[in-house]
Coordinates of C-alpha atoms in Angstrom, one line a residue:
X190 CA 111.2 123.2 25.1
X191 CA 111.9 124.7 28.4
X192 CA 113.5 121.8 30.2
X193 CA 113.0 123.1 33.7
X194 CA 109.3 123.5 33.2
X195 CA 106.8 121.1 34.7
X196 CA 104.9 119.1 32.2
X197 CA 102.7 116.0 32.2
X198 CA 103.9 112.7 33.5
X199 CA 103.5 109.8 31.2
X200 CA 105.7 106.7 31.5
X201 CA 106.1 107.1 35.3
X202 CA 102.9 105.0 35.7
X203 CA 102.9 101.8 37.7
X204 CA 101.6 98.6 36.2
X205 CA 99.3 96.0 37.6
X206 CA 97.9 92.7 36.6
X207 CA 94.4 92.3 35.3
X208 CA 92.3 89.2 34.6
X209 CA 92.9 87.7 31.2
X210 CA 89.9 87.0 28.9
X211 CA 91.0 84.4 26.4
X212 CA 94.5 85.1 25.0
X213 CA 94.2 88.9 25.3
X214 CA 94.7 91.3 28.1
X215 CA 91.8 93.8 28.4
X216 CA 92.9 97.4 28.7
X217 CA 91.3 99.2 31.7
X218 CA 90.9 102.9 32.1
X219 CA 93.1 103.2 35.1
X220 CA 96.2 105.1 34.2
X221 CA 98.1 105.0 37.4
X222 CA 98.5 102.8 40.5
X223 CA 100.4 103.5 43.6
X224 CA 103.6 101.5 43.7
X225 CA 102.5 99.8 46.8
X226 CA 99.6 98.1 45.1
X227 CA 99.3 94.4 45.9
X228 CA 98.5 93.8 42.2
X229 CA 102.1 94.2 41.3
X230 CA 103.0 91.1 43.2
X231 CA 102.5 88.9 40.2
X232 CA 105.8 87.9 38.8
X233 CA 106.6 88.4 35.1
X234 CA 107.5 84.7 34.8
X235 CA 104.0 83.8 35.8
X236 CA 102.4 85.7 33.0
X237 CA 104.9 86.2 30.3
X238 CA 102.9 84.3 27.7
X239 CA 99.9 86.7 28.2
X240 CA 99.3 90.0 26.5
X241 CA 99.9 93.1 28.5
X242 CA 99.1 96.7 28.0
X243 CA 101.1 99.6 29.4
X244 CA 98.9 99.6 32.5
X245 CA 98.8 95.9 33.0
X246 CA 102.5 94.8 32.9
X247 CA 104.1 94.2 36.3
X248 CA 106.8 96.7 37.1
X249 CA 110.4 95.6 37.4
X250 CA 112.4 97.5 40.1
X251 CA 115.4 97.2 42.3
X252 CA 118.1 97.6 39.7
X253 CA 121.7 98.2 40.9
X254 CA 123.0 101.7 40.7
X255 CA 125.3 102.6 37.9
X256 CA 126.9 105.7 36.4
X257 CA 124.7 106.1 33.4
X258 CA 126.1 108.2 30.6
X259 CA 123.1 110.5 30.8
X260 CA 119.8 110.9 32.6
X261 CA 118.4 112.3 29.4
X262 CA 115.2 110.5 28.5
X263 CA 114.4 109.4 32.0
X264 CA 113.7 112.5 34.2
X265 CA 110.1 112.6 35.1
X266 CA 109.2 116.2 34.5
X267 CA 111.5 116.9 31.6
X268 CA 110.7 114.3 29.0
X269 CA 114.2 114.4 27.4
X270 CA 115.6 112.3 24.8
X271 CA 114.9 109.0 23.3
X272 CA 116.4 108.6 19.9
X273 CA 113.9 106.6 17.9
X274 CA 111.4 104.3 14.1
X275 CA 110.5 103.4 10.0
X276 CA 110.0 105.7 7.1
X277 CA 107.6 108.5 8.0
X278 CA 105.5 111.3 6.6
X279 CA 108.1 113.8 7.4
X280 CA 111.2 111.8 6.8
X281 CA 114.1 113.1 4.7
X282 CA 113.0 112.6 1.1
X283 CA 116.4 111.0 0.5
X284 CA 116.4 107.8 2.5
X285 CA 119.5 106.6 4.3
X286 CA 119.8 103.6 2.1
X287 CA 118.0 101.7 -0.7
X288 CA 115.9 99.7 1.8
X289 CA 118.1 96.7 1.4
X290 CA 116.9 95.2 4.6
X291 CA 113.3 96.1 4.0
X292 CA 112.5 98.2 7.0
X293 CA 108.8 99.0 7.0
X294 CA 107.8 102.1 5.2
X295 CA 104.5 103.7 6.0
X296 CA 102.9 107.0 6.4
X297 CA 103.2 109.9 4.0
X298 CA 106.1 110.9 1.8
X299 CA 107.6 114.4 2.3
X300 CA 105.7 115.6 -0.8
X301 CA 102.4 113.9 -0.3
X302 CA 99.4 115.9 0.8
X303 CA 97.9 113.1 2.9
X304 CA 95.8 111.5 0.2
X305 CA 97.9 108.3 0.2
X306 CA 97.4 107.7 3.9
X307 CA 93.7 108.7 3.7
X308 CA 93.4 106.1 0.9
X309 CA 95.1 103.4 3.0
X310 CA 92.8 104.2 5.9
X311 CA 89.7 104.0 3.8
X312 CA 91.0 100.7 2.2
X313 CA 91.3 99.2 5.7
X314 CA 87.8 100.2 6.7
X315 CA 86.4 99.0 3.4
X316 CA 88.1 95.6 4.0
X317 CA 86.4 95.5 7.3
X318 CA 83.0 96.7 6.4
X319 CA 82.4 95.9 2.8
X320 CA 83.2 97.2 -0.7
X321 CA 80.9 100.2 -0.9
X322 CA 82.6 103.6 -0.4
X323 CA 79.6 105.9 0.2
X324 CA 77.2 106.0 3.1
X325 CA 76.0 102.5 3.7
X326 CA 75.0 100.2 6.5
X327 CA 76.5 96.9 6.0
X328 CA 75.7 93.5 7.5
X329 CA 77.6 94.4 10.7
X330 CA 75.4 97.4 11.3
X331 CA 78.3 99.9 10.6
X332 CA 77.4 103.3 9.3
X333 CA 80.1 105.1 7.4
X334 CA 80.1 108.9 7.1
X335 CA 82.6 111.4 5.6
X336 CA 85.3 112.3 8.1
X337 CA 86.8 115.8 8.6
X338 CA 90.1 114.8 7.1
X339 CA 88.9 112.7 4.2
X340 CA 88.9 109.3 5.9
X341 CA 85.7 107.5 6.7
X342 CA 84.1 108.3 10.0
X343 CA 82.3 105.5 11.9
X344 CA 79.1 106.6 13.7
X345 CA 78.1 103.2 14.9
X346 CA 80.1 99.9 15.0
X347 CA 79.5 96.3 16.0
X348 CA 82.6 96.1 18.1
X349 CA 82.0 92.5 19.1
X350 CA 82.3 91.5 15.5
X351 CA 85.2 93.7 15.0
X352 CA 87.0 92.1 17.9
X353 CA 86.7 88.8 16.1
X354 CA 88.7 90.2 13.2
X355 CA 91.7 91.1 15.4
X356 CA 93.9 88.3 14.1
X357 CA 93.6 89.6 10.6
X358 CA 94.2 93.3 11.5
X359 CA 97.4 95.3 10.9
X360 CA 98.2 97.0 14.2
X361 CA 99.8 100.0 12.6
X362 CA 96.8 100.7 10.4
X363 CA 94.4 100.3 13.4
X364 CA 96.5 102.8 15.4
X365 CA 96.1 105.3 12.5
X366 CA 92.4 104.7 12.3
X367 CA 92.1 105.4 16.0
X368 CA 94.3 108.5 15.8
X369 CA 92.2 109.7 12.8
X370 CA 89.1 109.4 14.9
X371 CA 90.7 111.3 17.8
X372 CA 91.8 114.0 15.3
X373 CA 88.3 114.3 13.9
X374 CA 86.9 114.5 17.5
X375 CA 84.9 111.3 16.8
X376 CA 85.2 110.3 20.4
X377 CA 82.8 107.2 20.3
X378 CA 84.7 105.7 17.4
X379 CA 88.1 106.5 19.1
X380 CA 86.9 104.9 22.3
X381 CA 85.6 101.9 20.4
X382 CA 89.0 101.3 18.8
X383 CA 90.8 101.7 22.1
X384 CA 88.5 99.6 24.3
X385 CA 87.5 96.9 21.9
X386 CA 90.4 96.4 19.5
X387 CA 93.7 98.1 20.4
X388 CA 93.6 97.1 24.0
X389 CA 93.6 93.5 22.9
X390 CA 96.3 93.9 20.3
X391 CA 99.1 95.7 22.2
X392 CA 101.5 94.5 24.8
X393 CA 104.6 96.0 26.6
X394 CA 106.1 92.4 26.5
X395 CA 105.3 91.7 22.8
X396 CA 107.0 92.3 19.5
X397 CA 108.3 95.8 18.7
X398 CA 105.0 97.1 17.2
X399 CA 103.0 95.6 20.0
X400 CA 105.2 97.4 22.6
X401 CA 105.1 100.7 20.7
X402 CA 101.3 100.3 20.3
X403 CA 100.9 100.1 24.1
X404 CA 102.6 103.4 24.6
X405 CA 100.8 105.1 21.6
X406 CA 97.5 103.8 23.0
X407 CA 98.5 105.3 26.4
X408 CA 99.1 108.6 24.7
X409 CA 95.7 108.5 22.8
X410 CA 93.9 107.8 26.0
X411 CA 95.7 110.6 27.8
X412 CA 94.8 113.0 25.0
X413 CA 91.1 112.2 25.6
X414 CA 91.4 112.8 29.3
X415 CA 91.3 116.6 28.9
X416 CA 92.3 119.2 26.3
X417 CA 95.0 121.6 25.5
X418 CA 97.7 122.4 28.0
X419 CA 95.8 120.6 30.8
X420 CA 96.2 117.2 29.3
X421 CA 97.6 114.7 31.8
X422 CA 98.1 117.2 34.6
X423 CA 95.6 115.4 36.7
X424 CA 97.6 112.2 36.7
X425 CA 99.6 111.5 39.8
X426 CA 102.1 108.9 38.9
X427 CA 105.0 107.7 41.1
X428 CA 108.5 108.3 39.7
X429 CA 111.4 105.8 39.7
X430 CA 114.3 106.5 42.0
X431 CA 117.5 108.0 40.8
X432 CA 119.2 104.6 41.0
X433 CA 116.5 103.1 38.8
X434 CA 116.7 105.9 36.3
X435 CA 120.4 105.4 35.9
X436 CA 120.0 101.7 35.5
X437 CA 117.2 102.1 32.8
X438 CA 119.3 104.6 30.8
X439 CA 122.4 102.5 31.1
X440 CA 120.6 99.5 29.6
X441 CA 119.6 101.5 26.5
X442 CA 123.1 103.0 26.3
X443 CA 124.7 99.6 26.1
X444 CA 122.3 98.0 23.6
X445 CA 121.7 101.0 21.2
X446 CA 124.3 103.3 19.7
X447 CA 122.3 106.5 19.7
X448 CA 124.1 108.1 22.7
X449 CA 127.5 106.7 21.8
X450 CA 127.0 108.2 18.4
X451 CA 126.4 111.6 19.9
X452 CA 129.4 111.4 22.2
X453 CA 131.9 109.9 19.8
X454 CA 131.1 112.2 16.9
X455 CA 131.1 115.4 19.0
X456 CA 134.3 114.4 20.7
X457 CA 136.0 113.7 17.4
X458 CA 135.0 117.1 16.1
X459 CA 136.1 119.0 19.2
X460 CA 139.4 117.2 19.4
X461 CA 140.2 118.0 15.8
X462 CA 139.1 121.6 16.1
X463 CA 141.3 122.0 19.2
X464 CA 144.3 120.2 18.0
X465 CA 146.7 123.1 18.4
X466 CA 145.1 124.8 21.4
X467 CA 146.7 124.9 24.8
X468 CA 143.6 126.2 26.7
X469 CA 140.2 124.7 26.0
X470 CA 136.7 125.6 27.4
X471 CA 133.7 123.4 26.7
X472 CA 130.1 124.5 27.5
X473 CA 128.0 121.4 27.6
X474 CA 124.3 122.2 27.5
X475 CA 123.3 118.8 28.8
X476 CA 126.2 117.7 31.1
X477 CA 124.1 114.9 32.7
X478 CA 126.7 112.5 34.3
X479 CA 129.6 114.1 32.4
X480 CA 130.6 110.7 31.0
X481 CA 131.0 112.1 27.5
X482 CA 134.2 113.9 28.6
X483 CA 136.0 110.9 30.0
X484 CA 137.1 109.7 26.5
X485 CA 138.1 113.3 25.5
X486 CA 140.2 113.7 28.7
X487 CA 142.0 110.5 27.9
X488 CA 142.7 111.6 24.4
X489 CA 144.0 115.0 25.5
X490 CA 146.3 113.3 28.0
X491 CA 148.0 111.4 25.2
X492 CA 148.5 114.5 23.1
X493 CA 152.2 114.9 21.9
X494 CA 153.9 117.6 23.8
X495 CA 151.6 117.3 26.8
X496 CA 147.9 117.9 27.5
X497 CA 146.2 121.3 27.3
X498 CA 144.3 122.7 30.2
X499 CA 140.6 121.9 30.1
X500 CA 137.7 123.8 31.6
X501 CA 134.1 122.5 31.4
X502 CA 130.9 124.4 32.1
X503 CA 128.0 122.1 32.7
X504 CA 124.5 123.3 32.1
X505 CA 121.7 121.2 33.5
X506 CA 118.2 121.8 35.0
X507 CA 116.9 120.9 38.3
X508 CA 115.5 117.5 37.1
X509 CA 119.1 116.3 36.8
X510 CA 119.3 116.4 40.6
X511 CA 116.8 113.6 40.9
X512 CA 118.3 111.5 38.1
X513 CA 121.8 111.8 39.5
X514 CA 120.8 111.7 43.1
X515 CA 122.6 115.0 43.6
X516 CA 123.6 118.3 42.1
X517 CA 126.3 119.3 39.6
X518 CA 129.0 119.2 42.2
X519 CA 128.9 115.4 41.8
X520 CA 129.7 115.7 38.1
X521 CA 132.5 118.2 38.8
X522 CA 134.1 116.0 41.4
X523 CA 134.0 113.0 39.2
X524 CA 135.5 114.8 36.2
X525 CA 138.1 116.5 38.3
X526 CA 139.3 113.3 39.9
X527 CA 139.3 111.5 36.5
X528 CA 141.3 114.4 34.9
X529 CA 143.8 114.4 37.7
X530 CA 144.4 110.7 37.3
X531 CA 145.1 111.3 33.6
X532 CA 147.4 114.3 34.3
X533 CA 145.1 116.8 32.6
X534 CA 144.8 120.3 34.2
X535 CA 141.0 120.7 34.8
X536 CA 138.4 123.1 36.0
X537 CA 134.6 122.6 36.3
X538 CA 132.0 125.3 36.5
X539 CA 128.3 124.6 37.0
X540 CA 125.2 126.4 35.6
X541 CA 122.4 124.6 37.3
X542 CA 119.6 125.8 35.1
X543 CA 117.6 125.0 32.0
X544 CA 119.2 125.9 28.7
X545 CA 116.3 128.2 28.2
X546 CA 117.3 130.2 31.2
X547 CA 121.0 130.7 30.2
X548 CA 122.0 134.3 29.5
X549 CA 125.4 135.8 28.8
X550 CA 126.2 136.3 32.5
X551 CA 125.8 132.6 33.3
X552 CA 128.9 131.6 31.4
X553 CA 132.4 132.9 32.0
X554 CA 134.4 133.5 28.8
X555 CA 138.2 133.9 29.3
X556 CA 140.6 135.6 26.9
X557 CA 142.9 133.0 25.4
X558 CA 140.6 130.0 25.7
X559 CA 139.3 128.2 22.6
X560 CA 135.6 127.6 23.1
X561 CA 133.6 124.6 22.1
X562 CA 129.8 124.3 22.7
X563 CA 128.0 121.0 22.8
X564 CA 124.3 120.4 22.2
X565 CA 123.6 116.6 22.6
X566 CA 119.9 115.9 21.9
X567 CA 118.9 119.0 23.8
X568 CA 117.9 121.8 21.4
X569 CA 114.6 120.1 20.5
X570 CA 113.5 120.8 24.1
X571 CA 113.8 124.5 23.6
X572 CA 110.4 126.2 22.7
X573 CA 110.5 128.1 19.5
X574 CA 108.3 130.8 18.0
X575 CA 105.3 128.4 17.7
X576 CA 105.3 128.0 21.5
X577 CA 106.7 131.2 23.0
X578 CA 107.2 134.7 21.8
X579 CA 110.6 134.5 23.5
X580 CA 111.6 131.8 21.0
X581 CA 114.3 130.3 23.2
X582 CA 115.4 127.9 20.5
X583 CA 116.7 130.7 18.2
X584 CA 117.6 133.0 21.1
X585 CA 120.0 130.4 22.5
X586 CA 121.7 129.9 19.1
X587 CA 122.2 133.6 18.7
X588 CA 123.6 133.8 22.3
X589 CA 126.1 131.0 21.5
X590 CA 127.2 132.7 18.3
X591 CA 127.9 135.9 20.2
X592 CA 130.4 133.9 22.3
X593 CA 132.6 133.4 19.2
X594 CA 133.0 129.6 19.6
X595 CA 135.7 127.7 17.7
X596 CA 133.2 124.9 17.1
X597 CA 129.6 124.0 18.0
X598 CA 128.5 120.4 17.9
X599 CA 124.8 119.5 17.5
X600 CA 123.2 116.0 17.6
X601 CA 119.4 115.7 17.1
X602 CA 116.8 113.1 16.2
X603 CA 116.0 113.1 12.5
X604 CA 112.2 113.5 13.0
X605 CA 109.6 116.2 12.6
X606 CA 107.2 116.6 15.5
X607 CA 107.6 120.3 16.3
X608 CA 104.8 122.1 14.5
X609 CA 103.1 119.1 12.8
X610 CA 99.3 118.9 13.3
X611 CA 98.2 116.1 15.5
X612 CA 97.4 113.3 13.0
X613 CA 100.6 113.8 10.9
X614 CA 102.6 114.0 14.2
X615 CA 101.1 110.7 15.3
X616 CA 102.0 109.0 12.0
X617 CA 105.5 110.4 12.3
X618 CA 105.9 109.2 15.9
X619 CA 104.6 105.8 14.9
X620 CA 107.0 105.4 12.0
X621 CA 110.0 106.8 13.8
X622 CA 109.6 104.8 17.0
X623 CA 108.8 101.6 15.1
X624 CA 112.4 101.6 13.8
X625 CA 113.7 102.4 17.2
X626 CA 111.8 99.5 18.8
X627 CA 113.0 97.2 16.0
X628 CA 116.6 98.3 16.8
X629 CA 116.2 97.6 20.5
X630 CA 114.6 94.3 19.8
X631 CA 117.6 92.8 18.0
X632 CA 119.8 93.4 21.0
X633 CA 117.7 92.0 23.8
X634 CA 115.5 89.0 24.4
X635 CA 111.8 89.5 24.1
X636 CA 111.1 88.7 27.8
X637 CA 114.0 90.8 29.2
X638 CA 112.4 92.5 32.2
X639 CA 115.1 95.2 32.5
X640 CA 114.7 96.1 28.8
X641 CA 110.9 96.3 29.3
X642 CA 111.3 98.7 32.2
X643 CA 113.9 100.7 30.3
X644 CA 111.5 101.3 27.5
X645 CA 108.7 102.2 29.9
X646 CA 110.8 104.8 31.7
X647 CA 113.2 106.1 29.0
X648 CA 111.0 106.0 25.8
X649 CA 107.3 105.8 26.7
X650 CA 107.4 109.2 28.4
X651 CA 108.5 110.9 25.2
X652 CA 105.9 109.1 23.1
X653 CA 103.0 110.0 25.4
X654 CA 104.2 113.6 25.6
X655 CA 104.2 113.9 21.8
X656 CA 100.8 112.3 21.4
X657 CA 98.9 113.6 24.4
X658 CA 100.1 117.2 24.9
X659 CA 99.9 120.5 23.1
X660 CA 101.3 124.0 23.6
X661 CA 103.9 124.5 26.3
X662 CA 103.0 121.1 27.8
X663 CA 104.4 119.4 24.7
X664 CA 108.1 119.4 25.2
X665 CA 109.2 116.8 22.7
X666 CA 109.5 118.9 19.5
X667 CA 111.9 117.4 17.0
X668 CA 113.0 118.9 13.7
X669 CA 114.7 117.6 10.6
X670 CA 118.3 118.5 9.9
X671 CA 117.2 120.9 7.1
X672 CA 115.3 123.0 9.6
X673 CA 118.2 123.0 12.1
X674 CA 120.5 124.1 9.3
X675 CA 118.2 127.1 8.5
X676 CA 118.0 128.1 12.2
X677 CA 121.8 128.0 12.6
X678 CA 122.3 129.9 9.4
X679 CA 119.9 132.6 10.5
X680 CA 121.8 132.8 13.8
X681 CA 125.0 133.5 11.8
X682 CA 126.6 130.1 11.9
X683 CA 128.4 128.4 9.0
X684 CA 128.6 124.6 8.7
X685 CA 131.9 123.1 9.3
X686 CA 132.9 120.1 7.1
X687 CA 133.4 116.8 8.8
X688 CA 136.7 115.1 8.1
X689 CA 137.3 111.5 7.2
X690 CA 138.8 111.0 10.7
X691 CA 135.6 112.1 12.3
X692 CA 133.6 109.7 10.1
X693 CA 136.1 106.9 10.8
X694 CA 135.9 107.4 14.6
X695 CA 132.2 107.3 14.5
X696 CA 132.0 104.3 12.2
X697 CA 134.2 102.3 14.5
X698 CA 131.6 102.4 17.3
X699 CA 129.0 100.6 15.1
X700 CA 131.2 97.5 14.9
X701 CA 129.8 96.6 18.3
X702 CA 126.2 96.8 17.2
X703 CA 123.8 95.1 14.7
X704 CA 124.8 95.4 11.0
X705 CA 121.4 97.1 10.2
X706 CA 122.7 100.3 11.7
X707 CA 123.9 102.6 8.9
X708 CA 126.2 105.6 8.9
X709 CA 126.2 108.1 6.0
X710 CA 127.9 111.4 5.4
X711 CA 125.4 113.7 3.6
X712 CA 124.7 117.4 3.5
X713 CA 127.8 118.0 5.6
X714 CA 126.4 115.9 8.5
X715 CA 126.6 112.4 9.7
X716 CA 123.4 110.4 9.6
X717 CA 122.9 107.4 11.9
X718 CA 120.1 105.2 10.6
X719 CA 118.4 101.9 11.3
X720 CA 117.9 100.1 8.0
X721 CA 116.5 102.8 5.6
X722 CA 115.4 105.2 8.3
X723 CA 117.5 108.1 9.4
X724 CA 117.4 108.3 13.2
X725 CA 119.9 111.0 14.2
X726 CA 122.2 113.6 12.7
X727 CA 125.5 115.0 14.0
X728 CA 126.9 118.2 12.6
X729 CA 129.5 120.9 13.4
X730 CA 129.2 124.7 13.1
X731 CA 131.4 127.7 13.6

């Protein structure tokens, strides 16, 4: 994905209160409201027992500013990172564990052709409509026809009677049925599921699957607003301020280990590779706040015989300006002051551009410096051959290889949403983010307003982009580690083995988090997982 390119807004919407009918909050079609709307005056405490959709939950604002480790998942037009959910149709065929904790497994296996999921979809509809599997009209007046993808297609439906069945319905399965209807261009059925069923089942203040369901529903609605690359462009949503963005990201940074995993593992690899070097140059392709390098600077300061000189080149696009409240000079000043306090000779150079725009002349390579290149959750934003003939994803890897780096560190989500067709991508997104929301849920109370806002601004944006957008407008394009390994090999890289000290340094950080996080060393990479689901991988290359 070209990170500097404009693309549809999603989670930057503002929320408003709507009348409650019974115990459910009815989802309206309005996707945005101006932040000055009087409807947002209702306090969360007043309505916390009610159900809320993405549009209906009151916004929480006014957080204190903090130096978040990264703006990455929060910038409005960039849709960066949200490490993310349960076993998916494109998950690694070798699960992270033996499912000791029973994390939900749904979707398709890596070798299934889709028949299993189609069977599940049909089973659900049969359970709702009756036992017959061919064209019938049951007592509810529901006509079943053959769908394009093998699942039943509903031509007419008694949605009032279906709404009465909501307490017995499985939200994940209903989401898949709705996505199948969208995939089949069965718009009446898709609208029926959205307006009469899903809108009454999801809530940004509910349990993990209800919260995820609210954002998936938002994505499905956005997909129906238009088509192709124009999806969601018509939406004019207010964006949070830079102070709020930093606060949102800081919340997730503290309660989830995904970013700490990226920073700690990459730092351990770089420090080990540079153990005997006296001059070090690091090119960071997502410098963000520069917080990753504080720990490394401290470690270098304590090196026996004195610290080496350190030069950092920070690559970032224009969206970082909004997230930080200023340009890269802010990062350079902070790092320079910190390095000075630690007694480490330091230089900072800025490359204020998207990684897609970087060419050989944008980075200064000096003789005698050992080079390390860092890619923290950023390569999946680069468009590949399926999006652009320029194929920036592979071009950038070849460029980095031509710089003769001592080591390259890469951390990416373990998910497959790049070239997947819509329905399979939806199932993958559902399963992946389900695990992510479960992992967030164990670290924060259900009615934590700050956590709700953090999910809305740091996670929902990515989800909506993956569901609602196609072509160059879809900028969240994850790939599994096996695919990254192939790309790196074609670019001329060889995988560097990870030592036990790198594993140990990374394992130590998990002591501060829930025991259901897992760390495994497999295929020469570190896999961070939630229960049985691999969530992210960290690897080193040369």
